[in-house]
CSV table of C-alpha atoms in Angstrom, one decimal:
chain,number,residue,atom,x,y,z
A,1,MET,CA,44.5,61.5,136.1
A,2,HIS,CA,43.6,58.9,133.5
A,3,PHE,CA,43.1,59.7,129.8
A,4,ASP,CA,41.4,57.5,127.1
A,5,HIS,CA,44.0,55.7,125.0
A,6,GLY,CA,46.8,57.8,126.6
A,7,VAL,CA,45.6,61.0,124.8
A,8,VAL,CA,45.7,64.1,126.8
A,9,PRO,CA,42.6,66.3,126.2
A,10,LYS,CA,43.2,69.6,124.6
A,11,ALA,CA,41.2,71.3,127.4
A,12,TYR,CA,43.6,69.9,130.0
A,13,VAL,CA,46.6,71.0,128.0
A,14,GLY,CA,45.2,74.5,127.8
A,15,TYR,CA,44.4,74.4,131.5
A,16,VAL,CA,48.0,73.5,132.4
A,17,ARG,CA,49.5,75.9,129.9
A,18,LYS,CA,47.5,78.8,131.3
A,19,LYS,CA,48.8,78.0,134.8
A,20,TYR,CA,52.4,78.0,133.7
A,21,TRP,CA,52.0,81.3,131.9
A,22,LEU,CA,50.6,82.8,135.0
A,23,LEU,CA,53.5,81.5,137.0
A,24,PHE,CA,55.9,82.9,134.4
A,25,ALA,CA,54.2,86.3,134.6
A,26,LEU,CA,54.6,86.3,138.4
A,27,PHE,CA,58.2,85.2,138.1
A,28,SER,CA,58.8,88.1,135.6
A,29,LEU,CA,57.3,90.6,138.0
A,30,VAL,CA,59.5,89.4,140.9
A,31,THR,CA,62.6,89.6,138.7
A,32,GLY,CA,61.7,93.1,137.5
A,33,LEU,CA,61.0,94.3,141.0
A,34,PHE,CA,64.2,92.7,142.2
A,35,LEU,CA,66.2,94.8,139.8
A,36,ILE,CA,64.2,98.0,140.6
A,37,SER,CA,64.8,97.4,144.3
A,38,LEU,CA,68.5,97.4,143.7
A,39,CYS,CA,68.3,100.7,141.9
A,40,LYS,CA,66.1,102.6,144.3
A,41,GLY,CA,67.0,104.1,147.6
A,42,ALA,CA,68.6,107.1,149.3
A,43,VAL,CA,71.2,106.9,146.5
A,44,GLN,CA,69.8,106.2,143.1
A,45,LEU,CA,71.7,103.8,140.8
A,46,PRO,CA,71.2,103.4,137.1
A,47,LEU,CA,70.1,99.9,136.0
A,48,LEU,CA,73.2,99.5,133.9
A,49,ASP,CA,75.5,100.2,136.9
A,50,VAL,CA,73.5,97.6,138.9
A,51,LEU,CA,73.8,94.9,136.2
A,52,GLN,CA,77.5,95.6,135.9
A,53,THR,CA,77.9,95.3,139.6
A,54,LEU,CA,76.0,92.0,139.7
A,55,MET,CA,78.4,90.7,137.1
A,56,LEU,CA,81.4,91.7,139.3
A,57,GLU,CA,82.3,94.6,137.0
A,58,ALA,CA,81.2,97.5,139.3
A,59,PRO,CA,81.7,100.9,137.7
A,60,SER,CA,82.6,102.4,141.1
A,61,ARG,CA,83.4,101.5,144.6
A,62,LYS,CA,80.2,103.2,145.7
A,63,ALA,CA,78.0,101.0,143.5
A,64,ASP,CA,79.8,97.9,144.7
A,65,LEU,CA,79.2,98.8,148.3
A,66,ILE,CA,75.6,99.8,147.9
A,67,VAL,CA,74.6,96.8,145.8
A,68,TRP,CA,76.5,94.0,147.4
A,69,HIS,CA,76.6,95.1,151.1
A,70,ILE,CA,73.3,97.0,151.5
A,71,ARG,CA,70.6,96.4,149.0
A,72,LEU,CA,71.2,92.9,147.7
A,73,PRO,CA,71.2,91.3,151.1
A,74,GLN,CA,68.0,93.2,152.0
A,75,THR,CA,66.4,92.2,148.7
A,76,VAL,CA,67.3,88.6,149.0
A,77,ILE,CA,66.0,88.3,152.5
A,78,ALA,CA,62.7,90.0,151.4
A,79,ILE,CA,62.3,87.3,148.7
A,80,LEU,CA,63.1,84.5,151.1
A,81,GLY,CA,60.9,85.9,153.9
A,82,GLY,CA,58.0,86.7,151.6
A,83,ALA,CA,58.1,83.3,149.9
A,84,GLY,CA,58.5,81.4,153.1
A,85,LEU,CA,55.6,83.2,155.0
A,86,ALA,CA,53.3,83.0,152.0
A,87,VAL,CA,53.7,79.3,151.4
A,88,SER,CA,53.4,78.6,155.1
A,89,GLY,CA,50.1,80.4,155.1
A,90,ALA,CA,48.9,78.4,152.0
A,91,VAL,CA,49.9,75.1,153.7
A,92,MET,CA,48.2,76.1,157.0
A,93,GLN,CA,45.0,77.0,155.1
A,94,SER,CA,45.1,73.6,153.4
A,95,VAL,CA,45.9,71.2,156.3
A,96,LEU,CA,43.6,73.0,158.7
A,97,LYS,CA,40.8,73.5,156.1
A,98,ASN,CA,40.7,77.1,157.3
A,99,PRO,CA,40.9,80.0,154.8
A,100,LEU,CA,41.7,82.4,157.6
A,101,ALA,CA,44.8,80.5,158.7
A,102,SER,CA,48.2,82.1,158.5
A,103,PRO,CA,51.3,82.3,160.8
A,104,PHE,CA,50.1,85.8,161.9
A,105,THR,CA,46.4,85.1,162.5
A,106,LEU,CA,47.0,81.9,164.3
A,107,GLY,CA,49.4,83.5,166.8
A,108,ILE,CA,52.4,81.5,165.6
A,109,SER,CA,54.3,84.6,164.5
A,110,HIS,CA,53.8,86.2,168.0
A,111,ALA,CA,54.9,82.9,169.7
A,112,ALA,CA,58.1,82.9,167.6
A,113,ALA,CA,58.7,86.5,168.3
A,114,PHE,CA,58.4,85.9,172.0
A,115,GLY,CA,60.8,83.0,171.8
A,116,ALA,CA,63.3,85.1,169.9
A,117,ALA,CA,63.0,88.0,172.3
A,118,LEU,CA,63.5,85.7,175.2
A,119,SER,CA,66.7,84.3,173.7
A,120,VAL,CA,68.0,87.7,172.9
A,121,ILE,CA,67.3,89.5,176.2
A,122,ILE,CA,67.3,86.8,178.8
A,123,MET,CA,69.5,84.0,177.3
A,124,GLY,CA,72.1,86.4,175.8
A,125,ALA,CA,71.7,85.1,172.3
A,126,GLY,CA,71.8,88.6,170.8
A,127,VAL,CA,74.3,91.5,171.1
A,128,MET,CA,74.0,95.1,170.2
A,129,ALA,CA,75.8,96.0,167.0
A,130,SER,CA,75.6,99.7,167.8
A,131,SER,CA,74.0,102.0,170.4
A,132,SER,CA,71.6,103.4,167.8
A,133,GLY,CA,68.8,101.1,169.0
A,134,ASP,CA,68.1,99.6,165.6
A,135,ALA,CA,70.6,96.8,165.5
A,136,VAL,CA,70.3,93.6,167.4
A,137,THR,CA,72.8,91.1,166.0
A,138,ILE,CA,72.0,87.4,166.6
A,139,SER,CA,75.2,86.0,168.1
A,140,SER,CA,73.7,82.5,168.7
A,141,PRO,CA,71.3,81.9,165.9
A,142,VAL,CA,70.8,78.2,166.8
A,143,ILE,CA,69.6,79.2,170.3
A,144,THR,CA,67.4,82.0,168.9
A,145,VAL,CA,65.8,79.8,166.2
A,146,ALA,CA,65.4,76.8,168.6
A,147,THR,CA,63.7,79.0,171.2
A,148,ALA,CA,61.4,80.7,168.7
A,149,PHE,CA,60.6,77.3,167.1
A,150,SER,CA,59.8,75.8,170.5
A,151,PHE,CA,57.2,78.4,171.3
A,152,SER,CA,55.7,78.3,167.8
A,153,ILE,CA,55.4,74.5,168.0
A,154,ILE,CA,53.5,74.8,171.3
A,155,THR,CA,51.1,77.2,169.5
A,156,ALA,CA,50.8,75.0,166.4
A,157,LEU,CA,50.0,71.9,168.5
A,158,ILE,CA,47.3,73.8,170.3
A,159,ILE,CA,45.8,74.9,167.0
A,160,ILE,CA,46.0,71.3,165.6
A,161,PHE,CA,44.2,70.1,168.7
A,162,ILE,CA,41.5,72.7,168.3
A,163,ALA,CA,41.3,71.8,164.5
A,164,GLY,CA,40.7,68.1,165.5
A,165,LYS,CA,37.5,69.0,167.3
A,166,LYS,CA,34.6,68.5,164.9
A,167,GLU,CA,32.7,71.5,166.3
A,168,ALA,CA,35.7,73.8,165.7
A,169,SER,CA,34.9,76.3,163.0
A,170,PRO,CA,37.6,78.4,161.1
A,171,HIS,CA,36.5,81.4,163.3
A,172,VAL,CA,37.1,79.4,166.5
A,173,MET,CA,40.6,78.6,165.4
A,174,VAL,CA,41.4,82.2,164.5
A,175,LEU,CA,40.0,83.4,167.8
A,176,THR,CA,42.2,80.8,169.6
A,177,GLY,CA,45.1,82.2,167.6
A,178,VAL,CA,44.2,85.8,168.6
A,179,ALA,CA,44.1,84.7,172.2
A,180,LEU,CA,47.5,83.0,172.0
A,181,GLY,CA,49.0,85.9,170.0
A,182,SER,CA,47.8,88.3,172.7
A,183,LEU,CA,49.4,86.1,175.4
A,184,PHE,CA,52.7,86.0,173.7
A,185,THR,CA,52.6,89.7,172.9
A,186,ALA,CA,52.1,90.4,176.6
A,187,GLY,CA,55.1,88.2,177.3
A,188,THR,CA,57.2,90.1,174.8
A,189,MET,CA,56.1,93.4,176.4
A,190,LEU,CA,57.1,92.1,179.8
A,191,LEU,CA,60.6,91.3,178.5
A,192,GLN,CA,60.8,94.8,177.0
A,193,PHE,CA,59.8,96.3,180.4
A,194,PHE,CA,62.9,94.8,182.0
A,195,ALA,CA,65.3,95.5,179.1
A,196,ASP,CA,67.6,98.5,179.1
A,197,ASP,CA,67.0,101.5,176.9
A,198,VAL,CA,69.1,100.3,174.0
A,199,GLN,CA,67.6,96.8,174.1
A,200,LEU,CA,64.1,98.2,174.3
A,201,ALA,CA,64.6,100.5,171.3
A,202,ALA,CA,66.1,97.7,169.3
A,203,MET,CA,63.4,95.1,170.2
A,204,VAL,CA,60.5,97.4,169.6
A,205,PHE,CA,61.9,98.2,166.1
A,206,TRP,CA,62.5,94.5,165.6
A,207,THR,CA,58.9,93.6,166.4
A,208,PHE,CA,57.8,95.9,163.6
A,209,GLY,CA,59.7,93.9,161.0
A,210,ASP,CA,63.0,95.0,159.8
A,211,LEU,CA,64.7,93.7,156.6
A,212,ALA,CA,67.5,96.4,156.5
A,213,ARG,CA,69.5,94.6,159.2
A,214,ALA,CA,70.0,91.4,157.1
A,215,ASP,CA,73.5,90.5,156.0
A,216,TRP,CA,75.1,87.7,154.1
A,217,ASN,CA,75.7,85.7,157.3
A,218,ASP,CA,72.0,85.8,158.1
A,219,ILE,CA,71.2,84.7,154.5
A,220,ALA,CA,73.7,81.8,154.7
A,221,LEU,CA,71.7,80.5,157.6
A,222,VAL,CA,68.2,81.3,156.4
A,223,ALA,CA,68.4,80.4,152.7
A,224,PRO,CA,69.2,76.6,152.9
A,225,VAL,CA,66.4,75.9,155.4
A,226,VAL,CA,63.9,78.0,153.5
A,227,LEU,CA,64.8,76.4,150.2
A,228,VAL,CA,64.6,72.8,151.6
A,229,LEU,CA,61.2,73.5,153.2
A,230,LEU,CA,59.9,75.1,150.0
A,231,GLY,CA,60.9,71.9,148.2
A,232,PHE,CA,59.2,69.8,150.9
A,233,PHE,CA,55.9,71.7,150.5
A,234,LEU,CA,56.0,71.5,146.7
A,235,VAL,CA,56.6,67.7,146.8
A,236,LYS,CA,53.6,67.4,149.2
A,237,SER,CA,51.3,69.4,146.9
A,238,ARG,CA,49.4,66.4,145.7
A,239,ASP,CA,48.7,65.3,149.3
A,240,TYR,CA,47.3,68.8,150.0
A,241,ASN,CA,45.0,68.4,146.9
A,242,GLY,CA,43.8,65.1,148.3
A,243,MET,CA,43.1,66.6,151.7
A,244,ALA,CA,40.8,69.1,150.1
A,245,LEU,CA,38.4,66.2,149.4
A,246,GLY,CA,38.0,65.7,153.2
A,247,ASP,CA,39.8,63.5,155.7
A,248,GLU,CA,37.9,60.3,154.9
A,249,SER,CA,38.2,60.6,151.2
A,250,ALA,CA,41.9,61.4,151.5
A,251,LYS,CA,42.5,58.3,153.6
A,252,GLY,CA,40.6,56.3,151.0
A,253,ILE,CA,43.2,57.3,148.3
A,254,GLY,CA,46.1,56.4,150.6
A,255,ILE,CA,47.0,59.8,152.2
A,256,ARG,CA,48.2,59.7,155.8
A,257,VAL,CA,46.0,62.6,156.8
A,258,GLU,CA,47.3,63.0,160.4
A,259,TRP,CA,50.9,62.9,159.3
A,260,VAL,CA,50.4,65.3,156.4
A,261,ARG,CA,48.6,67.7,158.8
A,262,LEU,CA,51.3,67.4,161.5
A,263,SER,CA,54.3,67.6,159.2
A,264,GLY,CA,52.8,70.5,157.3
A,265,MET,CA,52.2,72.5,160.5
A,266,LEU,CA,55.6,71.7,161.9
A,267,ALA,CA,57.4,72.6,158.7
A,268,ALA,CA,55.4,75.9,158.4
A,269,SER,CA,56.1,76.7,162.1
A,270,LEU,CA,59.8,76.1,161.5
A,271,MET,CA,59.8,78.3,158.5
A,272,THR,CA,58.0,81.1,160.3
A,273,SER,CA,60.3,80.8,163.4
A,274,LEU,CA,63.4,81.0,161.3
A,275,ILE,CA,62.2,84.1,159.3
A,276,ILE,CA,60.9,85.9,162.3
A,277,SER,CA,64.1,85.3,164.3
A,278,PHE,CA,66.1,87.3,161.8
A,279,VAL,CA,63.7,89.9,160.4
A,280,GLY,CA,61.0,90.3,163.1
A,281,ILE,CA,57.2,90.0,162.7
A,282,ILE,CA,56.0,90.4,159.1
A,283,SER,CA,52.2,90.6,159.3
A,284,PHE,CA,49.6,89.2,156.9
A,285,VAL,CA,51.9,88.1,154.0
A,286,GLY,CA,50.9,84.5,154.8
A,287,LEU,CA,47.2,85.4,154.6
A,288,ALA,CA,47.1,87.8,151.7
A,289,ALA,CA,49.4,86.2,149.2
A,290,PRO,CA,47.7,82.8,148.9
A,291,HIS,CA,44.2,84.3,148.6
A,292,ILE,CA,45.3,86.8,146.0
A,293,VAL,CA,46.8,84.1,143.8
A,294,ARG,CA,44.0,81.6,144.5
A,295,ARG,CA,41.6,83.9,142.7
A,296,ILE,CA,43.8,83.9,139.7
A,297,ILE,CA,45.3,80.4,139.6
A,298,GLY,CA,42.7,78.3,141.4
A,299,ASP,CA,43.0,75.7,144.2
A,300,ASP,CA,45.2,73.1,142.6
A,301,HIS,CA,48.2,73.1,145.0
A,302,ARG,CA,50.6,72.0,142.2
A,303,PHE,CA,50.2,75.6,141.0
A,304,LEU,CA,48.9,77.4,144.1
A,305,LEU,CA,52.0,76.8,146.2
A,306,PRO,CA,54.6,78.0,143.6
A,307,ALA,CA,52.3,81.0,142.9
A,308,SER,CA,52.0,81.8,146.6
A,309,ILE,CA,55.8,81.6,146.8
A,310,LEU,CA,56.2,84.1,144.0
A,311,ALA,CA,53.4,86.4,145.2
A,312,GLY,CA,54.8,86.4,148.8
A,313,ALA,CA,58.2,87.4,147.4
A,314,LEU,CA,56.6,90.1,145.3
A,315,ILE,CA,54.5,91.6,148.1
A,316,LEU,CA,57.4,91.8,150.6
A,317,LEU,CA,59.7,93.2,147.9
A,318,ALA,CA,57.2,95.9,147.1
A,319,ALA,CA,56.5,96.6,150.8
A,320,ASP,CA,60.3,96.9,151.5
A,321,MET,CA,60.8,99.2,148.6
A,322,VAL,CA,58.0,101.5,149.7
A,323,ALA,CA,59.3,101.4,153.3
A,324,ARG,CA,62.7,102.6,151.9
A,325,LEU,CA,61.4,105.3,149.6
A,326,ILE,CA,58.4,106.9,151.2
A,327,MET,CA,60.2,109.0,153.8
A,328,LEU,CA,63.8,109.3,152.5
A,329,PRO,CA,66.3,109.0,154.0
A,330,HIS,CA,64.4,107.2,156.8
A,331,VAL,CA,63.4,103.6,156.5
A,332,LEU,CA,60.0,102.7,157.9
A,333,PRO,CA,59.1,99.2,159.3
A,334,VAL,CA,58.1,97.0,156.5
A,335,SER,CA,55.3,95.3,158.4
A,336,ILE,CA,53.3,98.6,158.4
A,337,PHE,CA,52.8,98.2,154.7
A,338,THR,CA,52.1,94.5,154.6
A,339,ALA,CA,49.4,95.2,157.3
A,340,PHE,CA,47.9,97.9,155.0
A,341,LEU,CA,47.5,95.2,152.4
A,342,GLY,CA,46.6,92.2,154.5
A,343,ALA,CA,44.2,93.7,157.0
A,344,PRO,CA,41.5,94.5,154.3
A,345,VAL,CA,41.9,91.0,152.9
A,346,PHE,CA,41.4,89.6,156.4
A,347,ILE,CA,38.3,91.7,157.0
A,348,TYR,CA,36.9,90.8,153.5
A,349,LEU,CA,37.3,87.0,154.3
A,350,ILE,CA,35.5,87.4,157.6
A,351,ILE,CA,32.6,89.4,156.1
A,352,LYS,CA,32.3,86.9,153.2
A,353,GLY,CA,31.7,84.2,155.8
A,354,ASN,CA,32.6,81.2,153.8
A,355,PRO,CA,35.7,81.9,151.7
A,356,ARG,CA,37.2,79.3,149.5
């Protein structure tokens, strides 16, 4: 942006300041919910005990065990998963020019889930941590993520091909995603049919979305990749702004449209595959979070992407806390609650007809 005599207009300064205040408010909400999440559960912990435990001065062995080995890994994976899925949805909506796009609605989540299930049940990349049916431990995460990524890439490339057709509307792309999602869901069901009882129980629970199984080993694998991809998306935010002008206009200002679209979809697919491989299918976060913050912060991707990251983390943190607390001592699948939020948003966007 160019300014006369190098002077930044007050209106623009106010515009930017407002965006930063909104981002700060979202960050504060995530921080507050993060601390509340560490306090709440089957065993209630005072906030002071949690803070002391985080500072390595736990008041008791029980507090240390609950915070560091149970709740903190679950909370961290919720933040990483929510942030990753939300920004993936925002990027897909941008590069495909489709407000209905998200990893879930385009079938990419289901493709990744099928790939992960294939690696666990057929290729032996998972072992049963217990006989309770709720614990599949990924013994070969590279194989699992690679298999999930391969199937999600196939789906992403099909969606990109459909998007390249001039007659393809957003609804056509979503219907294609629904068809592909149904295909991969059928494949997952076929794998479950041939699984033994323990594998079946574990895989069914896994397809619902399960954050409680995460441990520090999982986070050590997930966090670096998610953080690198988040940085990649933020660096590309100006390119996504340019693509909003249309392909020809974007090319006119030097944006490599095809590369930006392909790299965005590949990175979003990798992010989705990685998260789903460890926590299962989390529905609608990638759709709901970007649309919620877009109404507050606007379409400028310099602010929309970080806002989507924070909103996704906030949504999944809240859903996880509700899943833990609503039927104590039982923990419900977190995806149930993200679907309760995301499904009405999806229906609203379809009824609206031409969402932003």
